[in-house]
Every structure is written in structure tokens, then in C-alpha cells.
PDB file of C-alpha atoms in Angstrom:
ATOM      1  CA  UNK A  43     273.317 199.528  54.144  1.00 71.00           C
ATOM      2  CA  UNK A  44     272.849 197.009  51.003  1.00 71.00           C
ATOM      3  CA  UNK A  45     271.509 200.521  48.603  1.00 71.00           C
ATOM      4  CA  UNK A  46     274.352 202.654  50.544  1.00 73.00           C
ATOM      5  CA  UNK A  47     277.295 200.637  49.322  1.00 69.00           C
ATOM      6  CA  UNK A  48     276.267 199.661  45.803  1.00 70.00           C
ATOM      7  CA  UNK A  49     276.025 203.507  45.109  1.00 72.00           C
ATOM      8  CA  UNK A  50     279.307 203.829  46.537  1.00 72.00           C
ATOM      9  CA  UNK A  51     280.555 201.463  44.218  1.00 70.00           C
ATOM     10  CA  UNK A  52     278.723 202.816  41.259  1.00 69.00           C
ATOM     11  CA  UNK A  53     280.607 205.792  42.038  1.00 72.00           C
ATOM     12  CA  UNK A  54     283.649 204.622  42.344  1.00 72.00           C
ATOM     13  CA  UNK A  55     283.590 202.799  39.519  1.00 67.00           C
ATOM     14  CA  UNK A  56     282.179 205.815  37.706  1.00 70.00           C
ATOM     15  CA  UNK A  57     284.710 208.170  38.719  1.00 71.00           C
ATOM     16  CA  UNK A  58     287.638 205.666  37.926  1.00 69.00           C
ATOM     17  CA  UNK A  59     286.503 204.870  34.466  1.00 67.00           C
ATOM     18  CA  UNK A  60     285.271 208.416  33.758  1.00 66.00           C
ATOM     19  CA  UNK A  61     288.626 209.971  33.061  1.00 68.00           C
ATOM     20  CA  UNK A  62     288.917 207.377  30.497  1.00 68.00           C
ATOM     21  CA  UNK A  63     287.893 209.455  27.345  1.00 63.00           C
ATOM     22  CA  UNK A  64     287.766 206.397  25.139  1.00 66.00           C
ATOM     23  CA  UNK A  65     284.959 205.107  27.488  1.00 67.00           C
ATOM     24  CA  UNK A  66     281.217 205.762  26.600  1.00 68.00           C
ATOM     25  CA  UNK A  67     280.215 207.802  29.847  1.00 65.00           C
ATOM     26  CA  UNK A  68     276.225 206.128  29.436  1.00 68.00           C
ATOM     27  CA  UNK A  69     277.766 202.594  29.028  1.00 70.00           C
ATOM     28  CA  UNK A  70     280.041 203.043  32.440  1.00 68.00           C
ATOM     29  CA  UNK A  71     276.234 203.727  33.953  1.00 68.00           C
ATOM     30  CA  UNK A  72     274.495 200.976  32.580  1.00 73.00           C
ATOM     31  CA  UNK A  73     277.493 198.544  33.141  1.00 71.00           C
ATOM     32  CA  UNK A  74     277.300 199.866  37.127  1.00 70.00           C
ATOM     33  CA  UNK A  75     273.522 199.486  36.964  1.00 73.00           C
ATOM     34  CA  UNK A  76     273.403 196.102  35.833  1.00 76.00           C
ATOM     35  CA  UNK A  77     276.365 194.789  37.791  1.00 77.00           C
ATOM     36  CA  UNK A  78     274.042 195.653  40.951  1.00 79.00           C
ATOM     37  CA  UNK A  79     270.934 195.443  39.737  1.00 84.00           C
ATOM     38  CA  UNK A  80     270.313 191.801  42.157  1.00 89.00           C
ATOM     39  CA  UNK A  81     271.647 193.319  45.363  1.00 86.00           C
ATOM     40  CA  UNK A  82     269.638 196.432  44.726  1.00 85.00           C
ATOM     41  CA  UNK A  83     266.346 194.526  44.391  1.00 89.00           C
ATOM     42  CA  UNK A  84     266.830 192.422  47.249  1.00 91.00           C
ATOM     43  CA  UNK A  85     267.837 195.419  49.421  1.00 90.00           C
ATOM     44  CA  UNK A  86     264.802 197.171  48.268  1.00 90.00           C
ATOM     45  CA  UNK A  87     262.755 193.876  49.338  1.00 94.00           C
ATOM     46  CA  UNK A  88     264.461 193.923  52.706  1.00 93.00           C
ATOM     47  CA  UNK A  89     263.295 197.328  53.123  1.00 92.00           C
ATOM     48  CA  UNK A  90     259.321 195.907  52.193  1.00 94.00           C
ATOM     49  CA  UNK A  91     259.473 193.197  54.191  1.00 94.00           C
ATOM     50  CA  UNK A  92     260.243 195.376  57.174  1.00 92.00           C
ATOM     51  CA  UNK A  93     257.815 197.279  56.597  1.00 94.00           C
ATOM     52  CA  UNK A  94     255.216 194.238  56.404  1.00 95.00           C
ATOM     53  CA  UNK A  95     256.262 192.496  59.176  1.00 93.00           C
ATOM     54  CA  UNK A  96     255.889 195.868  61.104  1.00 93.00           C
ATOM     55  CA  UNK A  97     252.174 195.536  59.635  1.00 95.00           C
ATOM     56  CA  UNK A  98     252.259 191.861  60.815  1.00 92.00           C
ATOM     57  CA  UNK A  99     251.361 191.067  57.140  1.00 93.00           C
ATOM     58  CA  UNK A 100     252.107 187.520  56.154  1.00 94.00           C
ATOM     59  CA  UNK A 101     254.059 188.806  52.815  1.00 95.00           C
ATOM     60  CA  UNK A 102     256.707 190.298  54.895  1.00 95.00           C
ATOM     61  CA  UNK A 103     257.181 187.445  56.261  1.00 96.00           C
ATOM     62  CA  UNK A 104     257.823 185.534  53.014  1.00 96.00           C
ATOM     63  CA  UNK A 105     259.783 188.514  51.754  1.00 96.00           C
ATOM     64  CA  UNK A 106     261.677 188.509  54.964  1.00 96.00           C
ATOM     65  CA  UNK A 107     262.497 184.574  53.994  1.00 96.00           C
ATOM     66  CA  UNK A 108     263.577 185.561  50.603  1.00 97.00           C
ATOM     67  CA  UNK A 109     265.976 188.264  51.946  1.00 95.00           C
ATOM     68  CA  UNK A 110     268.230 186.334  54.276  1.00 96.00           C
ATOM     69  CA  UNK A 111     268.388 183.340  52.054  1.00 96.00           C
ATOM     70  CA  UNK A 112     269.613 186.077  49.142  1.00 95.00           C
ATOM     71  CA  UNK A 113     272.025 187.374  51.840  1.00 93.00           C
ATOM     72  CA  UNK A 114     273.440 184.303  51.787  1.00 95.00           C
ATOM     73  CA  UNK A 115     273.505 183.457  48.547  1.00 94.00           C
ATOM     74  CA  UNK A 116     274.817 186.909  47.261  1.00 91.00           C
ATOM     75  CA  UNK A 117     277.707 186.857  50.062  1.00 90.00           C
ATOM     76  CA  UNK A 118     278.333 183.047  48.824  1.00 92.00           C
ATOM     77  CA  UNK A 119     278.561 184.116  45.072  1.00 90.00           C
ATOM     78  CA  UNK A 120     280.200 186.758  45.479  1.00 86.00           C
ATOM     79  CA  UNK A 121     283.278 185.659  48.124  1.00 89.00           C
ATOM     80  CA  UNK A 122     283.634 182.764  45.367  1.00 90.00           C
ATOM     81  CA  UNK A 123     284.120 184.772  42.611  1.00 87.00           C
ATOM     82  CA  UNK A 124     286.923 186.402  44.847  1.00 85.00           C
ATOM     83  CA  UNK A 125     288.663 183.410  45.003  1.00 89.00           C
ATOM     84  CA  UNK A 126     288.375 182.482  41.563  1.00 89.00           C
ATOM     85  CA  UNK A 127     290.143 185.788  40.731  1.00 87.00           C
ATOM     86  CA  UNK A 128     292.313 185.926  43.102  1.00 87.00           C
ATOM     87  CA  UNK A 129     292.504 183.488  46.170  1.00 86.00           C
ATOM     88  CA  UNK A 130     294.927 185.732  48.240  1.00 86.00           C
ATOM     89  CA  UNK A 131     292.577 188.886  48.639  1.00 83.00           C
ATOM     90  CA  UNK A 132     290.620 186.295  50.800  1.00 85.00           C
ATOM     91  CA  UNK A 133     292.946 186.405  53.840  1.00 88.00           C
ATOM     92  CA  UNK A 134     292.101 184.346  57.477  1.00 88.00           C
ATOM     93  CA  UNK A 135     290.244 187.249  58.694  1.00 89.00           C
ATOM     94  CA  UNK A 136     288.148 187.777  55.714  1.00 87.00           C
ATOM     95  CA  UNK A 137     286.731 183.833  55.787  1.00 89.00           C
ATOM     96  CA  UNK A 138     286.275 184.083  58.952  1.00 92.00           C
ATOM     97  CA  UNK A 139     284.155 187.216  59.216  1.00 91.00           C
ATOM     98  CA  UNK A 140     282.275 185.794  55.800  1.00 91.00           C
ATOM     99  CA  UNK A 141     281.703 182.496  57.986  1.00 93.00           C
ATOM    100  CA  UNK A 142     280.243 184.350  60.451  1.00 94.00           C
ATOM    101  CA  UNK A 143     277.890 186.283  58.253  1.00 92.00           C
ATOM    102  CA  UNK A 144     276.633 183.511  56.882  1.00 94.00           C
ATOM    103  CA  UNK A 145     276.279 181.378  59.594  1.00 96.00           C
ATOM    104  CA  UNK A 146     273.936 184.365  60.973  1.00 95.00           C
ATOM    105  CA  UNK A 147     272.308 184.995  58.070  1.00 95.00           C
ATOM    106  CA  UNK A 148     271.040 181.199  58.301  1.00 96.00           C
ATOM    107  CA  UNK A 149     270.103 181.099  62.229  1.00 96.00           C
ATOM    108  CA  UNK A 150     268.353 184.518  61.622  1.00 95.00           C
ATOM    109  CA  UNK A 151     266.154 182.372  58.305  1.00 96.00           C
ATOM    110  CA  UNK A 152     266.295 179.342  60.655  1.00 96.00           C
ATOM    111  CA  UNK A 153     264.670 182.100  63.592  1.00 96.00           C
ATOM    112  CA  UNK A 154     262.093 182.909  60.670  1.00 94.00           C
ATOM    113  CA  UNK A 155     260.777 179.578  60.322  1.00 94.00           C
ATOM    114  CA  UNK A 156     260.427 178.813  63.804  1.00 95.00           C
ATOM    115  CA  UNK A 157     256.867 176.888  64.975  1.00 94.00           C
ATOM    116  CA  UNK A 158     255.787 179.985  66.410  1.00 94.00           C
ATOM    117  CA  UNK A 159     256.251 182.464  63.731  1.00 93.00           C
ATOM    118  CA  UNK A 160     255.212 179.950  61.454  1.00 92.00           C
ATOM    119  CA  UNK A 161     251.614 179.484  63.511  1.00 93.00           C
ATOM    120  CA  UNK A 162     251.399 183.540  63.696  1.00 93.00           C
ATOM    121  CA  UNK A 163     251.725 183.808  59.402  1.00 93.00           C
ATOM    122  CA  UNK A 164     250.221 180.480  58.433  1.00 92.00           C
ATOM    123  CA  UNK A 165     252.547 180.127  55.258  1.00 94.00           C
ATOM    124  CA  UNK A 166     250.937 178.110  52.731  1.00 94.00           C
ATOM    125  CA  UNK A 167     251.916 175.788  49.700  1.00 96.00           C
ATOM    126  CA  UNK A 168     251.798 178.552  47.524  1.00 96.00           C
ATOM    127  CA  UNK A 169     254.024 180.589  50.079  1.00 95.00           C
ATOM    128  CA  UNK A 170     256.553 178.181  49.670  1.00 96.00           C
ATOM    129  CA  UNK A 171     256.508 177.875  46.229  1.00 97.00           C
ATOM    130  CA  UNK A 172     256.478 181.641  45.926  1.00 96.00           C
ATOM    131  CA  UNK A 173     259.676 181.623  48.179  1.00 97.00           C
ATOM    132  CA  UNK A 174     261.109 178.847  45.819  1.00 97.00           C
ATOM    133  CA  UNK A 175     260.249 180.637  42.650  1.00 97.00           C
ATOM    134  CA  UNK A 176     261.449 184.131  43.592  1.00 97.00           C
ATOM    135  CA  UNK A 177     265.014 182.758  45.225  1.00 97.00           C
ATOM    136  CA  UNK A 178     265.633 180.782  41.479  1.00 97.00           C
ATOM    137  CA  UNK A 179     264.514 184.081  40.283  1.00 96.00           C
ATOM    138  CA  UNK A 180     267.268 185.809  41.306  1.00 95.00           C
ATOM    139  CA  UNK A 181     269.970 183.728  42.084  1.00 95.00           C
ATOM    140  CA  UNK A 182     269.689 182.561  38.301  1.00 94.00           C
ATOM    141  CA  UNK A 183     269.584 187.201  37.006  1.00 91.00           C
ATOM    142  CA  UNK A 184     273.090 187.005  39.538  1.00 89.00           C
ATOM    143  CA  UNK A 185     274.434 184.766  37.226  1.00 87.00           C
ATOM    144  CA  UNK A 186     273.282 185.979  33.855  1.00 84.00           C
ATOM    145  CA  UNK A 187     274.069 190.139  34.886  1.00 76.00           C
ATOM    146  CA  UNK A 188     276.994 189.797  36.631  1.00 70.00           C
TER     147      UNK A 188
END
């Protein structure tokens, strides 16, 4: 779904901006591009970890970790920036339905970490701090490309 709507905001803001002669058409990509370049890579991650788990690998597990805690932090980010702009486009409906994303993004990481999945994939120091590293990964590329 993640992969569906960033092209379909690529687009959008392709086809707005590309009746603009005065606008470099290869700049309007790479502007797109790099404006979803962090919700692309976790989608894509999502899409591994499924996968893993499916293989009841240990990394998709980890991966799966790193997905719904970027979820959450991407949804965060991004419904704050909203209100920085413009706190009205954020109407009662809107926190509420962000509230409840998030709130199930968190029971599903909570779900994740429970004693029994955590006995079947046997994360390890390293797991965490590969969980750790990756999450400061890309939390700190959303700040610097978007």
C-alpha cells in the first residue's frame, strides 16, 4: 500500500509541476524521489520481512520490528509537519484516525516482542543493536531528505 501511494504522489506531483515550463522536468523526478525515498525503503523492508517471517527466519523478525516502529515514526513525523504548516488540515477525525494508527502500530511491535515470539527467534544483543542502529538510520535520512 506504502509503494502504491508514494507513486501516486510522485505522479501527482509530477503532473502538477510538469506544465510548469520553467521547471527542470529531471529535477521534479529527483525532488519526488528523494522526498520518498524513507517510506519507500521501509515499505520495501516490510515486504522482506514478510517474506522471512513466512520462512520463519529470525531476520524477518527483526525487520518486522524495524517496520512498525518506522510506521510509527513516519506517521508521527509526518502528521507533525502537518501541523506545523497548517494546524487546521488536521481536523477531529484526522487525530483521531492517526491515534488509532499509531496506537496499533505499537500493540502490533508490542505483539512482536511477546515472550513467545521472542523464545521462537532468540533475538540477540546484536539483534537489538541492529534494530537500534537501523531505526536511527532512518529516522535521522527522514530528517535530512525531506
Amino acid at each position: 500500500m506504502i509503494l502504491f501511494f508514494v507513486a501516486k504522489t510522485i505522479l501527482e506531483y509530477y503532473n502538477i509541476l510538469w506544465v510548469n515550463p520553467l521547471i527542470d522536468h529531471k529535477s521534479i523526478v529527483e525532488v519526488a524521489f528523494r522526498k520518498n525515498s524513507i517510506q519507500v525503503i521501509v515499505a520495501l523492508i516490510a515486504i522482506l520481512s514478510g517474506i522471512l517471517l513466512i520462512k520463519n527466519l529470525s531476520k524477518g523478525w527483526i525487520m518486522s520490528i524495524i517496520t512498525w516502529i518506522m510506521f510509527t515514526i513516519l506517521l508521527t513525523i509526518s502528521t507533525y509537519r502537518i501541523y506545523q504548516r497548517n494546524p487546521a488540515e488536521l481536523d477531529l477525525v484526522s487525530r483521531v484516525f492517526i491515534s488509532f494508527l499509531v496506537i496499533v502500530f505499537i500493540t502490533i511491535t508490542g505483539m512482536l516482542n511477546s515472550a513467545e515470539l521472542r523464545q521462537k527467534y532468540k533475538p540477540t544483543r546484536s539483534s537489538w543493536i541492529t534494530i537500534a542502529i537501523t531505526i536511527t538510520a532512518l529516522t535521522s535520512a527522514k530528517f535530512v531528505y525531506t
